Amino acid sequence: MPCRRRARAVRRRRGRRGRGDRHDDTLADFLAGCRAFLEASLAPEVRRILLIDGPAVLGWGDWREGDLESSAMLLDAGVAELAEAGLIEPRALGTVTTMVSGALNEVALANAGAADPAREIDEAVELLRRMLAGLAPTAAPAAAGAA
């Protein structure tokens, strides 16, 4: 699966770099993995099996369990690395993972009918970068009662 190969390549690259370089590239590597998932999902058979038929045939519970054992584990690790690098606050990381997973799955489904899916992926990755920046320890808290 392309996402797993990409994740292995990222881990190998990290192992060859110094500690400071790893910190600098943590967000870029995380976003690259998210991009790899979105690019892989452009293949109609991948999108159909992973996001449409999988949940329908297996049932939501079994599909979700399989997702938790595969892609969610990669996202969990990536979100934890973001927190360890000080790029996001180290709280509610499971919720962050769930939100990123849901967003990526929805973008993958929406891209099925996009006129320019490559541009949509670029925009989605940039929006994800900005959303994660809002979780930085130095980010100002949202105003009380803001939705």
CSV table of C-alpha atoms in Angstrom, one decimal:
chain,number,residue,atom,x,y,z
A,1,MET,CA,0.0,0.0,0.0
A,2,PRO,CA,1.5,3.4,-1.0
A,3,CYS,CA,0.9,5.0,2.4
A,4,ARG,CA,2.8,2.3,4.3
A,5,ARG,CA,5.7,2.6,1.9
A,6,ARG,CA,5.7,6.3,2.4
A,7,ALA,CA,5.6,6.0,6.2
A,8,ARG,CA,8.6,3.6,6.1
A,9,ALA,CA,10.6,5.9,3.9
A,10,VAL,CA,9.9,8.8,6.3
A,11,ARG,CA,11.0,6.7,9.2
A,12,ARG,CA,14.3,5.7,7.4
A,13,ARG,CA,14.9,9.4,6.5
A,14,ARG,CA,14.4,10.5,10.1
A,15,GLY,CA,16.9,7.9,11.3
A,16,ARG,CA,19.6,9.4,9.1
A,17,ARG,CA,19.1,12.9,10.4
A,18,GLY,CA,20.3,14.7,13.5
A,19,ARG,CA,17.9,15.5,16.3
A,20,GLY,CA,17.4,19.2,15.3
A,21,ASP,CA,16.6,18.2,11.7
A,22,ARG,CA,14.0,15.8,12.9
A,23,HIS,CA,12.3,18.5,14.9
A,24,ASP,CA,12.3,20.8,11.8
A,25,ASP,CA,10.8,18.1,9.6
A,26,THR,CA,8.2,16.6,11.9
A,27,LEU,CA,5.3,18.6,10.5
A,28,ALA,CA,6.5,18.3,6.9
A,29,ASP,CA,6.7,14.5,7.3
A,30,PHE,CA,3.3,14.3,8.9
A,31,LEU,CA,1.7,16.3,6.1
A,32,ALA,CA,3.6,14.2,3.5
A,33,GLY,CA,2.0,11.1,5.0
A,34,CYS,CA,-1.5,12.7,4.8
A,35,ARG,CA,-0.8,13.8,1.2
A,36,ALA,CA,0.2,10.2,0.4
A,37,PHE,CA,-3.1,8.9,1.7
A,38,LEU,CA,-5.0,11.5,-0.3
A,39,GLU,CA,-3.1,10.8,-3.5
A,40,ALA,CA,-3.5,7.0,-3.1
A,41,SER,CA,-7.2,7.5,-2.6
A,42,LEU,CA,-7.4,9.1,-6.1
A,43,ALA,CA,-7.4,5.6,-7.5
A,44,PRO,CA,-11.1,4.7,-7.8
A,45,GLU,CA,-10.6,1.1,-6.7
A,46,VAL,CA,-8.7,2.2,-3.6
A,47,ARG,CA,-11.3,4.8,-2.6
A,48,ARG,CA,-14.1,2.4,-3.2
A,49,ILE,CA,-12.6,-0.5,-1.2
A,50,LEU,CA,-11.2,1.6,1.7
A,51,LEU,CA,-13.9,4.2,2.1
A,52,ILE,CA,-17.1,3.0,0.5
A,53,ASP,CA,-17.4,-0.8,0.2
A,54,GLY,CA,-15.2,-1.6,3.2
A,55,PRO,CA,-17.5,0.0,5.8
A,56,ALA,CA,-20.6,-1.2,4.0
A,57,VAL,CA,-19.5,-4.8,3.7
A,58,LEU,CA,-17.7,-5.2,6.9
A,59,GLY,CA,-20.0,-3.1,9.0
A,60,TRP,CA,-18.9,0.1,10.7
A,61,GLY,CA,-17.6,-1.6,13.8
A,62,ASP,CA,-15.3,-4.1,12.0
A,63,TRP,CA,-14.2,-1.5,9.5
A,64,ARG,CA,-13.3,0.9,12.3
A,65,GLU,CA,-11.4,-1.8,14.1
A,66,GLY,CA,-9.4,-2.5,11.0
A,67,ASP,CA,-8.8,1.2,10.5
A,68,LEU,CA,-7.6,1.6,14.1
A,69,GLU,CA,-5.1,-1.3,13.6
A,70,SER,CA,-3.6,0.2,10.4
A,71,SER,CA,-3.9,3.9,9.3
A,72,ALA,CA,-5.0,5.2,12.7
A,73,MET,CA,-1.9,3.7,14.2
A,74,LEU,CA,0.2,5.7,11.8
A,75,LEU,CA,-1.8,8.9,12.5
A,76,ASP,CA,-1.5,8.3,16.3
A,77,ALA,CA,2.3,8.0,15.9
A,78,GLY,CA,2.4,11.1,13.8
A,79,VAL,CA,0.2,13.2,16.1
A,80,ALA,CA,2.4,12.0,19.1
A,81,GLU,CA,5.5,13.1,17.2
A,82,LEU,CA,4.0,16.5,16.6
A,83,ALA,CA,3.3,16.8,20.3
A,84,GLU,CA,6.8,15.6,21.3
A,85,ALA,CA,8.3,18.1,18.9
A,86,GLY,CA,6.3,20.9,20.6
A,87,LEU,CA,4.3,21.6,17.5
A,88,ILE,CA,1.0,20.9,19.1
A,89,GLU,CA,-0.1,20.8,22.7
A,90,PRO,CA,0.2,17.3,24.2
A,91,ARG,CA,-3.5,16.9,25.2
A,92,ALA,CA,-6.4,15.2,23.6
A,93,LEU,CA,-4.1,13.6,21.1
A,94,GLY,CA,-6.6,10.8,20.5
A,95,THR,CA,-9.2,13.3,19.5
A,96,VAL,CA,-6.8,15.1,17.3
A,97,THR,CA,-6.1,11.8,15.5
A,98,THR,CA,-9.8,11.1,15.1
A,99,MET,CA,-10.4,14.6,13.7
A,100,VAL,CA,-7.5,14.3,11.2
A,101,SER,CA,-8.6,10.9,10.1
A,102,GLY,CA,-12.2,12.0,9.6
A,103,ALA,CA,-11.0,15.1,7.6
A,104,LEU,CA,-8.7,13.0,5.4
A,105,ASN,CA,-11.4,10.4,4.7
A,106,GLU,CA,-13.9,13.1,3.8
A,107,VAL,CA,-11.5,14.9,1.5
A,108,ALA,CA,-10.7,11.6,-0.2
A,109,LEU,CA,-14.4,11.0,-0.8
A,110,ALA,CA,-15.0,14.5,-2.0
A,111,ASN,CA,-12.1,14.3,-4.5
A,112,ALA,CA,-13.9,11.6,-6.4
A,113,GLY,CA,-15.9,14.4,-8.2
A,114,ALA,CA,-13.4,17.2,-8.1
A,115,ALA,CA,-12.5,18.8,-11.3
A,116,ASP,CA,-8.9,19.2,-10.2
A,117,PRO,CA,-8.2,16.7,-7.4
A,118,ALA,CA,-4.5,17.6,-7.3
A,119,ARG,CA,-5.3,21.2,-6.4
A,120,GLU,CA,-7.9,20.0,-3.9
A,121,ILE,CA,-5.2,17.9,-2.2
A,122,ASP,CA,-2.8,20.9,-2.1
A,123,GLU,CA,-5.5,23.0,-0.5
A,124,ALA,CA,-6.5,20.2,2.0
A,125,VAL,CA,-2.9,19.8,3.1
A,126,GLU,CA,-2.4,23.5,3.5
A,127,LEU,CA,-5.6,23.8,5.6
A,128,LEU,CA,-4.5,20.8,7.7
A,129,ARG,CA,-1.2,22.6,8.3
A,130,ARG,CA,-3.0,25.7,9.4
A,131,MET,CA,-5.4,23.8,11.6
A,132,LEU,CA,-2.5,22.0,13.4
A,133,ALA,CA,-0.7,25.4,13.8
A,134,GLY,CA,-3.8,26.4,15.8
A,135,LEU,CA,-3.0,23.6,18.3
A,136,ALA,CA,0.5,24.9,19.0
A,137,PRO,CA,1.3,25.6,22.6
A,138,THR,CA,1.6,29.3,21.9
A,139,ALA,CA,-1.7,29.5,20.1
A,140,ALA,CA,-4.2,31.8,21.8
A,141,PRO,CA,-7.2,30.1,23.3
A,142,ALA,CA,-10.5,30.4,21.4
A,143,ALA,CA,-12.9,33.0,22.7
A,144,ALA,CA,-15.4,31.6,25.2
A,145,GLY,CA,-18.6,30.5,23.5
A,146,ALA,CA,-17.0,30.7,20.0
A,147,ALA,CA,-18.1,27.8,17.7
